[in-house]
Coordinates of C-alpha atoms in Angstrom, one line a residue:
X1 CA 139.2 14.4 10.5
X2 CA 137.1 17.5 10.8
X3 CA 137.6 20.8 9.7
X4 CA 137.5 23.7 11.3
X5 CA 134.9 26.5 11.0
X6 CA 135.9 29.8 11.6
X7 CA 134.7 31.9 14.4
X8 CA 131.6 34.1 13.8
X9 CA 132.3 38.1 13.9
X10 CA 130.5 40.4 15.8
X11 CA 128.6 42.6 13.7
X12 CA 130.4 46.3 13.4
X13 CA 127.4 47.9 14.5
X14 CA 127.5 45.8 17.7
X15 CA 130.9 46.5 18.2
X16 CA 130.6 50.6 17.3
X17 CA 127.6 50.7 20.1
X18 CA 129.5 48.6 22.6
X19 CA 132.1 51.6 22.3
X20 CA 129.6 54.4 22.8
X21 CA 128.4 52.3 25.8
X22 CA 132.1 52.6 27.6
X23 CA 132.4 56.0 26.3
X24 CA 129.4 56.9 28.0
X25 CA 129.9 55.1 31.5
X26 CA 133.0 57.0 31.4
X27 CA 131.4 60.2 31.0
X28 CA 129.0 59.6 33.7
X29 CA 131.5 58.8 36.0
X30 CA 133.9 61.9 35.4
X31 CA 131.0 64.3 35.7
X32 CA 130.0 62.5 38.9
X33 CA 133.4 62.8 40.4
X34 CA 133.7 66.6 39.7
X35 CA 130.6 67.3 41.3
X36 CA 131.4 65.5 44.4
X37 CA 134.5 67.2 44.6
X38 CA 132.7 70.3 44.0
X39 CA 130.2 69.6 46.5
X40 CA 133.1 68.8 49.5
X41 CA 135.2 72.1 48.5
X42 CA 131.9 74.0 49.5
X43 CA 131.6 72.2 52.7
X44 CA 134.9 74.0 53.5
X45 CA 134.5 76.9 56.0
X46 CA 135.7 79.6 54.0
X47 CA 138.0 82.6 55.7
X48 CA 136.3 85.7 56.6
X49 CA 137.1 88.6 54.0
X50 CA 135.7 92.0 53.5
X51 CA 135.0 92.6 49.1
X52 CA 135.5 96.1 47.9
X53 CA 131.7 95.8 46.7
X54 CA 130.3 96.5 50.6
X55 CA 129.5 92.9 51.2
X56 CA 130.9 91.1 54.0
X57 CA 131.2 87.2 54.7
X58 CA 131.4 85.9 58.4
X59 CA 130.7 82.8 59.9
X60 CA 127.4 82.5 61.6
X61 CA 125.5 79.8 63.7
X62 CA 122.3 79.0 62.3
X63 CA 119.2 77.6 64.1
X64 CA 120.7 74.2 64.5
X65 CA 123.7 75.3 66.2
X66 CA 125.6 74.6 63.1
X67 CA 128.6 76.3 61.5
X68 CA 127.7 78.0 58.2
X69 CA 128.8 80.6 55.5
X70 CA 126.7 83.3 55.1
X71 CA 126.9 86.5 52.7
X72 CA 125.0 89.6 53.4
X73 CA 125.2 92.9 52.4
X74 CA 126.3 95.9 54.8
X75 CA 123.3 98.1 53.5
X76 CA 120.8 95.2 53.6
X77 CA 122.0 93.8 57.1
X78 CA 118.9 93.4 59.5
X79 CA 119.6 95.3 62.7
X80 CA 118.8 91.7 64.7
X81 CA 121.4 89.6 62.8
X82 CA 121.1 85.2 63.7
X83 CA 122.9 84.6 66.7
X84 CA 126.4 84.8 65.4
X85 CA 130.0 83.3 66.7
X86 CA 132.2 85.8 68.3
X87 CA 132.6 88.8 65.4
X88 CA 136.6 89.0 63.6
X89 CA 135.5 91.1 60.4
X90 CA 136.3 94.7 60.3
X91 CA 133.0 96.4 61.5
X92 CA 133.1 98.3 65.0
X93 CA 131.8 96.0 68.0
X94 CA 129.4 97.8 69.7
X95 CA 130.9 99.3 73.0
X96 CA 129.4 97.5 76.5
X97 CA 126.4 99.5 78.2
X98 CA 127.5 101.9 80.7
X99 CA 127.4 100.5 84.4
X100 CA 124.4 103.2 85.8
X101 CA 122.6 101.2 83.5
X102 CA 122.1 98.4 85.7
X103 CA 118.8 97.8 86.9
X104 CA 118.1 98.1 90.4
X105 CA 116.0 97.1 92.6
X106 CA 113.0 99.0 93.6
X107 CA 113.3 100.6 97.0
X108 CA 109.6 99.9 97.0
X109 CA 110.1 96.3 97.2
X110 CA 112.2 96.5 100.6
X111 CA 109.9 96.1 103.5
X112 CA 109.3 99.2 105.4
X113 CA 110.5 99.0 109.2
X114 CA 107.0 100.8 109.9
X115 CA 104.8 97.4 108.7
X116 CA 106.4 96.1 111.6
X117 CA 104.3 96.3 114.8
X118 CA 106.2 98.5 117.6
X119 CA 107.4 96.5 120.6
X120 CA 108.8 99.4 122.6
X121 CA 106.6 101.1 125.9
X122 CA 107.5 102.7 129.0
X123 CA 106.7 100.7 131.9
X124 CA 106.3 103.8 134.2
X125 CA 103.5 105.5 130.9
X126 CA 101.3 102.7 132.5
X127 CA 102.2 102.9 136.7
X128 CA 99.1 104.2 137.8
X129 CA 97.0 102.6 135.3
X130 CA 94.6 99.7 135.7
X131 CA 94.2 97.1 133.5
X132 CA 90.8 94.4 134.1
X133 CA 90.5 91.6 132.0
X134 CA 90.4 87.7 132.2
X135 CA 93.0 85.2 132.2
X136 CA 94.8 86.9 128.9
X137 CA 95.5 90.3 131.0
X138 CA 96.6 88.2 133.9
X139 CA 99.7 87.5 131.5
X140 CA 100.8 91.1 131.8
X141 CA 102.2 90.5 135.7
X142 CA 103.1 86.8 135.0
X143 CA 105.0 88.1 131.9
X144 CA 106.5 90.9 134.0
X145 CA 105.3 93.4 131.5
X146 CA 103.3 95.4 134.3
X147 CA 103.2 95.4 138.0
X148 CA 100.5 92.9 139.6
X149 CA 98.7 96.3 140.9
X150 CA 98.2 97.6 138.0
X151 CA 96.0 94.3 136.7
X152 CA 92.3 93.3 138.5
X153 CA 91.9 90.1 136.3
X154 CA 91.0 86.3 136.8
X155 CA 90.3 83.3 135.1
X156 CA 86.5 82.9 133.0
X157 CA 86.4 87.3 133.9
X158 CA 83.7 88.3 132.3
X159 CA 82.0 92.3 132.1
X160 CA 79.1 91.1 134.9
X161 CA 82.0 89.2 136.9
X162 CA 83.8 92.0 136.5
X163 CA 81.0 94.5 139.2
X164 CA 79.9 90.8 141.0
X165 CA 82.9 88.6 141.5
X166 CA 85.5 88.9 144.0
X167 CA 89.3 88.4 142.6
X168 CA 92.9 87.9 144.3
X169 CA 94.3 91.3 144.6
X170 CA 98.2 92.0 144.8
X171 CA 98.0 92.8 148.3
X172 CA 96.6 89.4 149.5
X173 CA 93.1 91.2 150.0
X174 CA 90.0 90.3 147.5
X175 CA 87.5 92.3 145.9
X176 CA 85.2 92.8 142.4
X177 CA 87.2 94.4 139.8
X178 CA 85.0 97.7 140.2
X179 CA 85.9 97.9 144.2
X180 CA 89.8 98.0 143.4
X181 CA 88.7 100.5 140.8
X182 CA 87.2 102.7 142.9
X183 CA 90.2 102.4 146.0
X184 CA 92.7 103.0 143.5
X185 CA 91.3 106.0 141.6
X186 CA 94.0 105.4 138.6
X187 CA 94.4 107.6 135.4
X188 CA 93.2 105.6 133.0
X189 CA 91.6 101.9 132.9
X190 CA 91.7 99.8 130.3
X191 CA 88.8 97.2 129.6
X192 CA 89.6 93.7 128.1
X193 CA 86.9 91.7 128.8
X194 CA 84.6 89.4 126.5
X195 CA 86.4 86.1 125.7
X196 CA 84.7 84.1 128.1
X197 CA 80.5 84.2 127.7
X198 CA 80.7 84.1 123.8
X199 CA 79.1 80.6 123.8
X200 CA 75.5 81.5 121.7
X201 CA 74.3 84.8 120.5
X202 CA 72.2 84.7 123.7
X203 CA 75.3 85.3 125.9
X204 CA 76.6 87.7 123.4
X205 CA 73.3 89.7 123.8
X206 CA 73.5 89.3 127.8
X207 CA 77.3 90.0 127.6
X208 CA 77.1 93.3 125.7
X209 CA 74.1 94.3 128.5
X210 CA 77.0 93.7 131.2
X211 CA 79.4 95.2 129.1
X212 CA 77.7 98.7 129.1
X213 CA 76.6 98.4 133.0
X214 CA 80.2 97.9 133.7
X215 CA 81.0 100.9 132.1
X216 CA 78.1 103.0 134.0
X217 CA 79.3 101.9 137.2
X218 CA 82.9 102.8 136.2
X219 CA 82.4 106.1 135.0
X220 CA 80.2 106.9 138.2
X221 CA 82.8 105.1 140.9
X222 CA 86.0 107.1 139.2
X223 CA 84.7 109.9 137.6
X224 CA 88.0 111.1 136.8
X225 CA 89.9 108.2 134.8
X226 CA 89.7 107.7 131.5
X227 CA 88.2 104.4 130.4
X228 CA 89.9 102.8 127.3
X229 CA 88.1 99.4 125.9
X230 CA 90.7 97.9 124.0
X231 CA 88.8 94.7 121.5
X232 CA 88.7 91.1 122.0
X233 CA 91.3 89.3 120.3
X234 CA 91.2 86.9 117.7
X235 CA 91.6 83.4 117.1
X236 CA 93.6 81.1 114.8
X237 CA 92.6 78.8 112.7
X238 CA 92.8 75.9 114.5
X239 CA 92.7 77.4 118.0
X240 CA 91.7 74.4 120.6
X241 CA 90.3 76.6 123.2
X242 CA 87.9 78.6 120.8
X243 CA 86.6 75.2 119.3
X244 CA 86.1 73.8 122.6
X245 CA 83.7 77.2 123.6
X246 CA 82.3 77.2 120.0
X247 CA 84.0 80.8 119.5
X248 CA 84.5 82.0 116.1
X249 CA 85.8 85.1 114.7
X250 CA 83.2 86.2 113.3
X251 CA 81.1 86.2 116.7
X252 CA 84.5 88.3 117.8
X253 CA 83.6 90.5 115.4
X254 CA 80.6 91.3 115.7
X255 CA 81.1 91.8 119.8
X256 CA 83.8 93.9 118.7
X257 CA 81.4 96.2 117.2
X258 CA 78.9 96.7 120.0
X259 CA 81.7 97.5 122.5
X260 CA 82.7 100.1 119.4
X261 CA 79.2 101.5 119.8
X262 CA 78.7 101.4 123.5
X263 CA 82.1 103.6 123.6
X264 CA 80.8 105.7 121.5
X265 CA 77.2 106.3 122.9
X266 CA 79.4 106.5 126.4
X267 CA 82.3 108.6 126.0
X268 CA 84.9 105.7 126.1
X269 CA 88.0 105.1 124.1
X270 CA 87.6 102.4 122.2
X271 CA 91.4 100.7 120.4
X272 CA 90.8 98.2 117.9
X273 CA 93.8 95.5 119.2
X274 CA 91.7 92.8 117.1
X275 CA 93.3 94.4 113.5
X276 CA 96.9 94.3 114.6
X277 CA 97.5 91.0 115.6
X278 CA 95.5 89.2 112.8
X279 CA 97.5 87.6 110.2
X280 CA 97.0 87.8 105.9
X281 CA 93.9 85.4 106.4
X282 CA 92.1 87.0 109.0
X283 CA 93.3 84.7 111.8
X284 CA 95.2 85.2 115.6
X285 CA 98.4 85.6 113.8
X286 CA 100.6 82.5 115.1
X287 CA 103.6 85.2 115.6
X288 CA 101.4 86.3 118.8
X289 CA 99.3 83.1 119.4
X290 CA 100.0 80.3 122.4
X291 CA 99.6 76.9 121.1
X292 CA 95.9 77.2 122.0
X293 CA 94.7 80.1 119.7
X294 CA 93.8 82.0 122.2
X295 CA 96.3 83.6 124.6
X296 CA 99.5 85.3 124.0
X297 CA 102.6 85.1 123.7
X298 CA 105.0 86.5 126.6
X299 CA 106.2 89.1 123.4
X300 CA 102.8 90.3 122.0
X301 CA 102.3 92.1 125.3
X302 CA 104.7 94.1 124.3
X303 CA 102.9 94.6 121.1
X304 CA 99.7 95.5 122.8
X305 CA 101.2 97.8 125.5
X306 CA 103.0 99.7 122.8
X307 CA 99.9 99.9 120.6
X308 CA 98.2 101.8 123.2
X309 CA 100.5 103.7 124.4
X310 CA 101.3 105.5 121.0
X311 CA 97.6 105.5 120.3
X312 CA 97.5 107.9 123.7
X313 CA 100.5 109.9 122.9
X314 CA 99.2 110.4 119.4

């Protein structure tokens, strides 16, 4: 039968370090606890209050949108505080800005009724007038703008056409533009001639040569009327007609100027028409154009009759 040993003992310094060990995980773990209770009591949104020392606490919004506690002083606060929450401390809200305050908007910025082209003439300012043009003029009695006697126009009228080619006349008869100038005797006549010939700068050259023999035979035939040479118009951008007779602006222009010259070297009016209807590029504005690009509109007649109207009557 065997005997039985006794159990081995732990050594006392095992057991005494064992002890500080537990003591010491204990420690840890209560000063862990405290500080993670501190750290959620913090977290707490704290109630606003005003100190006796001139500091005040309110709760802001910081960059992030998000809620927190800030403490500033009254005498240090920057006069553009962080986009706060609705203010409940004690300081005075600012009172809203007086309504005169307002801006409004600039009466400069409203269009002016006067950058819009007049429209309104007296039929009876222009009765014994005569008007001699091409197939654009003839829109002044097909419009019912004028009366057909007070137009000597025709289709492909040019300013040699004009003293050499016999036209339909309101009274069934025919005769050159200059003859039913000179039968009629009217006040004034008003030249609109040039949109046909404009092919080359040849015809130009020949056209503004016929442009001023027109006028000499005019002035000598009614020497009593004033003669008004109102500008060729201009074309769109995209104007069928003009591409088809290889007319440009810029030839338009230039024509434009001689008859400018010729008026002046002659004693005639000239009235720039050309400027009014072009639009912001320089084009036949489409406001006045036909769907060619070349004639007008049944309205811009009444554009161009009160353009020279108040250009008469000053």
């Amino acid at each position: 039968m065997q005997e039985k040993r006794p159990k081995p003992k732990l050594p006392r310094s095992v057991i005494v370090l064992n002890i500080i060990m537990i003591l010491l995980i204990l420690l840890v773990c209560g000063l862990t606890f405290s500080l993670a209770f501190s750290a959620i009591k913090k977290e707490e949104p704290p109630a606003t209050s005003v100190s006796t020392s001139g500091s005040t606490k309110s709760e802001l919004l910081n960059v992030n949108g998000i809620l927190q506690s800030e403490e500033t002083n009254d005498e240090d606060r920057p006069h553009t505080p962080p986009v706060s929450m609705t203010k409940r401390s004690t300081e005075p809200t600012e009172p809203p800005p007086p309504p005169e305050t307002t801006p409004k908007p600039a009466e400069e910025s409203i269009p002016s009724e006067s950058t819009t082209p007049s429209t309104s003439y007296s039929k009876e300012f222009f009765a014994n007038d005569l008007f001699i043009g091409d197939s654009i003029s003839t829109g002044l009695y097909l419009y019912g703008k004028l009366e057909m006697k007070n137009v000597a126009a025709g289709i492909g009228y040019t300013p040699y056409k004009a003293y050499s080619e016999e036209i339909d006349l309101y009274d069934n008869t025919s005769a050159t533009a200059l003859e039913y100038a000179q039968s009629m005797q009217p006040k004034r006549i008003f030249i609109m001639l040039g949109s046909n010939g404009m092919g080359s700068s040849t015809d130009i050259d020949a056209m503004k040569g016929s442009y001023s023999t027109l006028l000499e035979k005019l002035a000598d035939s009614c020497p009593e009327t004033d003669i008004y040479c109102i500008s060729v118009s201009p074309v769109t951008a995209d104007s069928s007609s003009a591409a088809s007779a290889g007319i440009t602006n810029e030839m338009i222009r230039d024509f434009n100027g001689s008859v400018k010259k010729i008026c002046d070297e002659m004693g005639a009016i000239y009235l720039d028409l050309y400027s009014l209807l072009i639009d912001e590029n320089g084009y036949f504005s489409a406001e006045y154009a036909e769907v060619d690009g070349l004639h007008f509109l049944g309205s811009t007649y009444d554009v161009m009759l009160s353009f020279i109207q108040n250009e008469i009557e000053g």
